[in-house]
CSV table of C-alpha atoms in Angstrom, one decimal:
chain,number,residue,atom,x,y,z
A,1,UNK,CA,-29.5,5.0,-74.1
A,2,UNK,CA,-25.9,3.7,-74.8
A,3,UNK,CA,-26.4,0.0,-76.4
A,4,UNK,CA,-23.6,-2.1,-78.2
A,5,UNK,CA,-24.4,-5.4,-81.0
A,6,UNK,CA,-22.6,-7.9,-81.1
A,7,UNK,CA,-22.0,-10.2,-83.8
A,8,UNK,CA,-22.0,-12.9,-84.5
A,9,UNK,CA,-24.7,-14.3,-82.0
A,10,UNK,CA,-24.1,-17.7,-82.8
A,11,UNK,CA,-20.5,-19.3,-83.9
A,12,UNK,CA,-20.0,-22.9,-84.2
A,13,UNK,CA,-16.9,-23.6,-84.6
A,14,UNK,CA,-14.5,-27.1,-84.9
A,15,UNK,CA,-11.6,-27.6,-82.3
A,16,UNK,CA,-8.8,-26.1,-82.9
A,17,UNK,CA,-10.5,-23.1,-85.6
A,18,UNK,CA,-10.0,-20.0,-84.0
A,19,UNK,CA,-13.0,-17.7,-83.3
A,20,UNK,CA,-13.7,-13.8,-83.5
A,21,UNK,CA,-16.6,-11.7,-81.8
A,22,UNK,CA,-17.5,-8.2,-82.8
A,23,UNK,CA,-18.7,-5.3,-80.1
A,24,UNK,CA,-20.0,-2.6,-82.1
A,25,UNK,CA,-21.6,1.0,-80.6
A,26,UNK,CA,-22.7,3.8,-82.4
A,27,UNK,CA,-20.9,6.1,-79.4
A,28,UNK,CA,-17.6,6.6,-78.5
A,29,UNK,CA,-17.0,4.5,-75.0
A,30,UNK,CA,-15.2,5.4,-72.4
A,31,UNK,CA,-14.1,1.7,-71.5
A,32,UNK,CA,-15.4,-1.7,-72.0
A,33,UNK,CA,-15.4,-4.9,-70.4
A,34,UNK,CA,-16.1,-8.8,-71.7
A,35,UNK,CA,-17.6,-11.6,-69.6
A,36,UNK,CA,-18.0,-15.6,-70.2
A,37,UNK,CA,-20.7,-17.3,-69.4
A,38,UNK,CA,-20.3,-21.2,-69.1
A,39,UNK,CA,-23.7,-23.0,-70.1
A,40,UNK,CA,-25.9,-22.9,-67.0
A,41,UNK,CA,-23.1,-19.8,-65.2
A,42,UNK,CA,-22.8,-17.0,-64.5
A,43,UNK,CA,-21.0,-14.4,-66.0
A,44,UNK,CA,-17.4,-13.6,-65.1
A,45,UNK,CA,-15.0,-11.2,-65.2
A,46,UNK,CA,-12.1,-11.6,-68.0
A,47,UNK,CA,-10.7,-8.3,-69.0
A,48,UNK,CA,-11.5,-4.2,-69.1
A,49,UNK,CA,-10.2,-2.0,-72.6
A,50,UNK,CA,-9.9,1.8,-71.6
A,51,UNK,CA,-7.2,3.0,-73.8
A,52,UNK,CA,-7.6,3.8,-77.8
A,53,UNK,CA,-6.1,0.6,-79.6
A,54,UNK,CA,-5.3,-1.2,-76.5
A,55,UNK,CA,-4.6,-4.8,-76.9
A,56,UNK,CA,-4.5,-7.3,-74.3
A,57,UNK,CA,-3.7,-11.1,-74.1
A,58,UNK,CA,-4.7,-13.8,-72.0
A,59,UNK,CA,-3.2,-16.8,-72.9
A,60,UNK,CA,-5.0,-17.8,-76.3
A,61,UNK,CA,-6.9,-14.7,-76.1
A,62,UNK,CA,-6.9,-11.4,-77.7
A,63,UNK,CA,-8.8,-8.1,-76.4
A,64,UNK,CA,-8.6,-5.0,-78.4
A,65,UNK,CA,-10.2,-1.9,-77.9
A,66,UNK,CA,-10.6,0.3,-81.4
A,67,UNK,CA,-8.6,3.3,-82.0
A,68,UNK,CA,-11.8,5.1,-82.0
A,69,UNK,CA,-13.2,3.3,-79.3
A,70,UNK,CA,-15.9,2.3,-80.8
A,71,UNK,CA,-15.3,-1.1,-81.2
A,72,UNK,CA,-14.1,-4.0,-79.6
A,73,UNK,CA,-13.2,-7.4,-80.4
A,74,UNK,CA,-12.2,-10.9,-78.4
A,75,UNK,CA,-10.3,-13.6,-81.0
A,76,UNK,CA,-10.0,-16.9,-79.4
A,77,UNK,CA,-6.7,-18.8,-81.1
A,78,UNK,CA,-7.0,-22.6,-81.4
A,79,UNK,CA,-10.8,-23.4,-79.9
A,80,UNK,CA,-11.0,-25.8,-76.9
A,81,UNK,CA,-13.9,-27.5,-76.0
A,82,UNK,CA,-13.8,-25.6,-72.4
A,83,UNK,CA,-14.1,-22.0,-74.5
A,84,UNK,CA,-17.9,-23.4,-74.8
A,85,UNK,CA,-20.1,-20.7,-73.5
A,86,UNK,CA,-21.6,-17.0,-74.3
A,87,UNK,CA,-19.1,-14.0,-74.0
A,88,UNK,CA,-20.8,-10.6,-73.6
A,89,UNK,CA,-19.2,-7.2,-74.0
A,90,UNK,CA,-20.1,-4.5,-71.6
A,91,UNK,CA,-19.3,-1.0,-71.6
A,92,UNK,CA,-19.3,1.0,-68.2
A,93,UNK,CA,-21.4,3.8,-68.4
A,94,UNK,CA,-21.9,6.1,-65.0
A,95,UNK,CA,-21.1,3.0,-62.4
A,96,UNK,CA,-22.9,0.5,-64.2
A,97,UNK,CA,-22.4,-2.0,-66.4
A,98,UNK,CA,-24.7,-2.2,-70.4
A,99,UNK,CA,-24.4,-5.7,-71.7
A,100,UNK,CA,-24.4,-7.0,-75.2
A,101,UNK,CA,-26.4,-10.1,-76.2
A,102,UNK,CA,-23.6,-12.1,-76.2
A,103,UNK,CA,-21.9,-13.9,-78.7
A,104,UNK,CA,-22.9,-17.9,-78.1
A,105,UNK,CA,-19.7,-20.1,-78.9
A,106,UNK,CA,-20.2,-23.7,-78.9
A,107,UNK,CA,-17.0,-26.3,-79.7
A,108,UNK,CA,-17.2,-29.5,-81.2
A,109,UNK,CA,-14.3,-31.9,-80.7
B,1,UNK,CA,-13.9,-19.1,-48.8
B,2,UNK,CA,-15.4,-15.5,-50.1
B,3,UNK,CA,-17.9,-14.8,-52.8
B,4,UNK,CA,-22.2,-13.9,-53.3
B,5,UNK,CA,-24.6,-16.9,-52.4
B,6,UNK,CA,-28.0,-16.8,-54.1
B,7,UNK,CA,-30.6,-19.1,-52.9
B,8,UNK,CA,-32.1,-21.0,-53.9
B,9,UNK,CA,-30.9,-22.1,-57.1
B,10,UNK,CA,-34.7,-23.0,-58.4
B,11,UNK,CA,-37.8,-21.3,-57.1
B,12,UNK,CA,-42.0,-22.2,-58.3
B,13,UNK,CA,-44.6,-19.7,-57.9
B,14,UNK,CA,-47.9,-18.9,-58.3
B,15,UNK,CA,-49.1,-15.9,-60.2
B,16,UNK,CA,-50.0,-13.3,-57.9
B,17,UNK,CA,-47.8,-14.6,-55.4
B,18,UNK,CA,-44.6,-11.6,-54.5
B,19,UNK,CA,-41.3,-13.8,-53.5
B,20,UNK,CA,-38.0,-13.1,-52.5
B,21,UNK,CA,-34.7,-13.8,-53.6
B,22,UNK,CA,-31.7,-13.7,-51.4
B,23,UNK,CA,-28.1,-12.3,-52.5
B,24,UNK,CA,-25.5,-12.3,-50.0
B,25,UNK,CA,-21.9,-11.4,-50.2
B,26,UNK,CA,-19.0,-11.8,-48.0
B,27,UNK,CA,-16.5,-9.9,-50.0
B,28,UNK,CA,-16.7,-6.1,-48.7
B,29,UNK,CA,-18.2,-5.0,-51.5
B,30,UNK,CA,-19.4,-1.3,-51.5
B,31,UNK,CA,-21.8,-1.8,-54.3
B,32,UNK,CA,-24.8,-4.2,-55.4
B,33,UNK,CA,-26.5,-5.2,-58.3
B,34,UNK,CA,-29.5,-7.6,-59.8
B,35,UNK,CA,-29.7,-8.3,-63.2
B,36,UNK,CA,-32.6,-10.6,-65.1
B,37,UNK,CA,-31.9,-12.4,-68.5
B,38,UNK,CA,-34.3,-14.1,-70.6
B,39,UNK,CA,-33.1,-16.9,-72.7
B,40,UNK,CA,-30.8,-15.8,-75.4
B,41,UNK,CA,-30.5,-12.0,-74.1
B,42,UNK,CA,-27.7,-10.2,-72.4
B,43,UNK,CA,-28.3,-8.5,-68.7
B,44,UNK,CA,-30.6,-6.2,-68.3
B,45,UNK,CA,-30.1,-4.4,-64.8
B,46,UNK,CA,-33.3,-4.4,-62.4
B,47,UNK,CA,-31.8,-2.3,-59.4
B,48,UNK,CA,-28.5,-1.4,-57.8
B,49,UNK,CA,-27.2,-0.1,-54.2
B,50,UNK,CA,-23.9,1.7,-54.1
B,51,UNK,CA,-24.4,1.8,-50.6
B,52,UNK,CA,-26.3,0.4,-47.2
B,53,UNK,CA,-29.5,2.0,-47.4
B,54,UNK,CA,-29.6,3.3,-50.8
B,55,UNK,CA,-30.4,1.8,-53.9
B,56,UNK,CA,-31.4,3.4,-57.5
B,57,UNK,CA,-34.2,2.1,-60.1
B,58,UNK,CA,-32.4,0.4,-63.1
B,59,UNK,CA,-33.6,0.0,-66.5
B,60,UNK,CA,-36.1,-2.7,-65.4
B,61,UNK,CA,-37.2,-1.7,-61.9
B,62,UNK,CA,-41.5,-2.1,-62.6
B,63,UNK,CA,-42.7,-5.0,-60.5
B,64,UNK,CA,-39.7,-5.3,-58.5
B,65,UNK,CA,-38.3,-4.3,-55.2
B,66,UNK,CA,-35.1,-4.1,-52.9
B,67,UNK,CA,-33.5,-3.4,-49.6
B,68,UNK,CA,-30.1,-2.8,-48.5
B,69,UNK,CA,-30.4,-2.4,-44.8
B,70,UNK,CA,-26.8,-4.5,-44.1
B,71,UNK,CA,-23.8,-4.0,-46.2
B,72,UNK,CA,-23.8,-7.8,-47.2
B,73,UNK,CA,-27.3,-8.3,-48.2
B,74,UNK,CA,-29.5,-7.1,-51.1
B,75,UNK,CA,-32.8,-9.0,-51.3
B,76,UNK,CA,-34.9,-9.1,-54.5
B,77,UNK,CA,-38.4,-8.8,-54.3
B,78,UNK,CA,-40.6,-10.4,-57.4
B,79,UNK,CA,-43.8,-8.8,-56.4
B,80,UNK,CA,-47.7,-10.0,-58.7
B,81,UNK,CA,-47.0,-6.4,-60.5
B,82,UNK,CA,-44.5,-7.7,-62.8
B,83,UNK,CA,-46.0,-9.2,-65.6
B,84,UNK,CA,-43.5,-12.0,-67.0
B,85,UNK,CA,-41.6,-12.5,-63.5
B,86,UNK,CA,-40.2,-16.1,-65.1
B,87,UNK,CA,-36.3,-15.3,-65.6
B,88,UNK,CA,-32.9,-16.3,-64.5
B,89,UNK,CA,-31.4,-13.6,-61.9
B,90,UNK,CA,-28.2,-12.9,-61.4
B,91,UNK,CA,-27.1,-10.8,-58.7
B,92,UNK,CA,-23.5,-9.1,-58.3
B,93,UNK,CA,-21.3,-7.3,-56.5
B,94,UNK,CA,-18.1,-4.5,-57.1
B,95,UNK,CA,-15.8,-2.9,-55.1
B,96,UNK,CA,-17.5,0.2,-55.3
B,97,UNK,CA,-19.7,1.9,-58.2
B,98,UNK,CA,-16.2,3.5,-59.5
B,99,UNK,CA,-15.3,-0.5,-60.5
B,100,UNK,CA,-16.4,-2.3,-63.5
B,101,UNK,CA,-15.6,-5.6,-62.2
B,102,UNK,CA,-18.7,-7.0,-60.8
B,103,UNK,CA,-18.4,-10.8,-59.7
B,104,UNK,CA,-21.5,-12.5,-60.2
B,105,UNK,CA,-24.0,-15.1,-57.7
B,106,UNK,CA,-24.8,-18.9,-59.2
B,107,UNK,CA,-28.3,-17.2,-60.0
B,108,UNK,CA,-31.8,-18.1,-59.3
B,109,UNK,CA,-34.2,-19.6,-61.6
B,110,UNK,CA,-37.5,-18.3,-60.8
B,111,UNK,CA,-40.4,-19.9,-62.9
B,112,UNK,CA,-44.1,-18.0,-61.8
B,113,UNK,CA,-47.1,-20.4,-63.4
């Protein structure tokens, strides 16, 4: 079945360092979503990709979608300590959601 | 105030003991789903209901069980068939099946010694 990796699956980064997390499939998607988990959450909701090479921003953070869609990437600019937490991507596949591992991003002030 | 309640937040079992965990949502939602992650994994999807009173097997379905008899309820059954039942679940709700944005319940922690 359809699966993505993510890497890396642990960052640790310093406050302020910015932070990249890579969503890799081996098939071409048809969208895909990313979630954040807060230690001891539960997953929400940030953004959905469906166009080739679609970029996004939410405040200090950056969603693209690869021109192949293939790929997809979340850059965090300038780390705050509430970024802490896991951020998954999922791509949508026939109504329902197939979730990464996650990419686990902890902060240190 | 709308959203999906899962309760209870903890839960102890006994092996061999089936229990039940409770997902409720008061936000229209069409469609339903319960997810299980193990430490350090992503989601792995157990069941889902697009609609009251039907519901599909998801990639994870052996040991487990669910109704959806009411549009705003889709209880979880652990029953002594599943072999490592000790997991955090996470149930959530769309729109409809059409919608990738499902909004996610607190969770229950359910630890079977």
């Amino acid at each position: 079945g359809q699966q993505v990796m993510q890497i890396p699956q642990y960052q640790h980064v310093q406050e302020g360092e910015d932070f990249t997390t890579y969503c890799n499939s081996s098939t071409t998607l048809s969208n895909i979503q990313w979630y954040k988990q807060r230690p001891g959450g539960h997953p929400v909701f940030l953004i959905q990709l469906v166009k080739s090479g679609e970029v996004k921003k939410q405040k200090r953070l950056t969603f693209q979608f690869g021109e192949a869609k293939k790929n997809s990437s979340l850059h965090i600019t300038a780390t705050q300590t509430t970024d802490v937490g896991t951020y998954f991507c999922a791509p949508g596949s026939q109504g329902n959601l197939i979730f990464g591992k996650g990419t686990k991003l902890s902060v240190k002030p | 105030d709308g959203g999906i309640t899962q309760s209870p937040k903890y839960l102890f079992r006994k092996e061999g003991q089936n229990v039940t965990l409770s997902c409720e949502q008061n936000l229209n939602h069409d469609a339903m789903y319960w997810y299980r992650q193990d430490p350090g994994q992503g989601l792995r999807l157990i069941y889902y209901s697009q609609i009251v009173n039907d519901f599909q097997k998801g990639d994870i379905a052996e040991g487990y069980s669910v109704s959806r008899e009411k549009k705003e309820s889709f209880p979880l059954t652990v029953t002594s068939a599943q072999k490592n039942p000790t997991a955090f679940y996470l149930c959530a709700s769309s729109r409809d099946q059409s919608s990738y944005e499902q909004y996610f319940g607190p969770g229950t922690r359910l630890t079977v010694t």
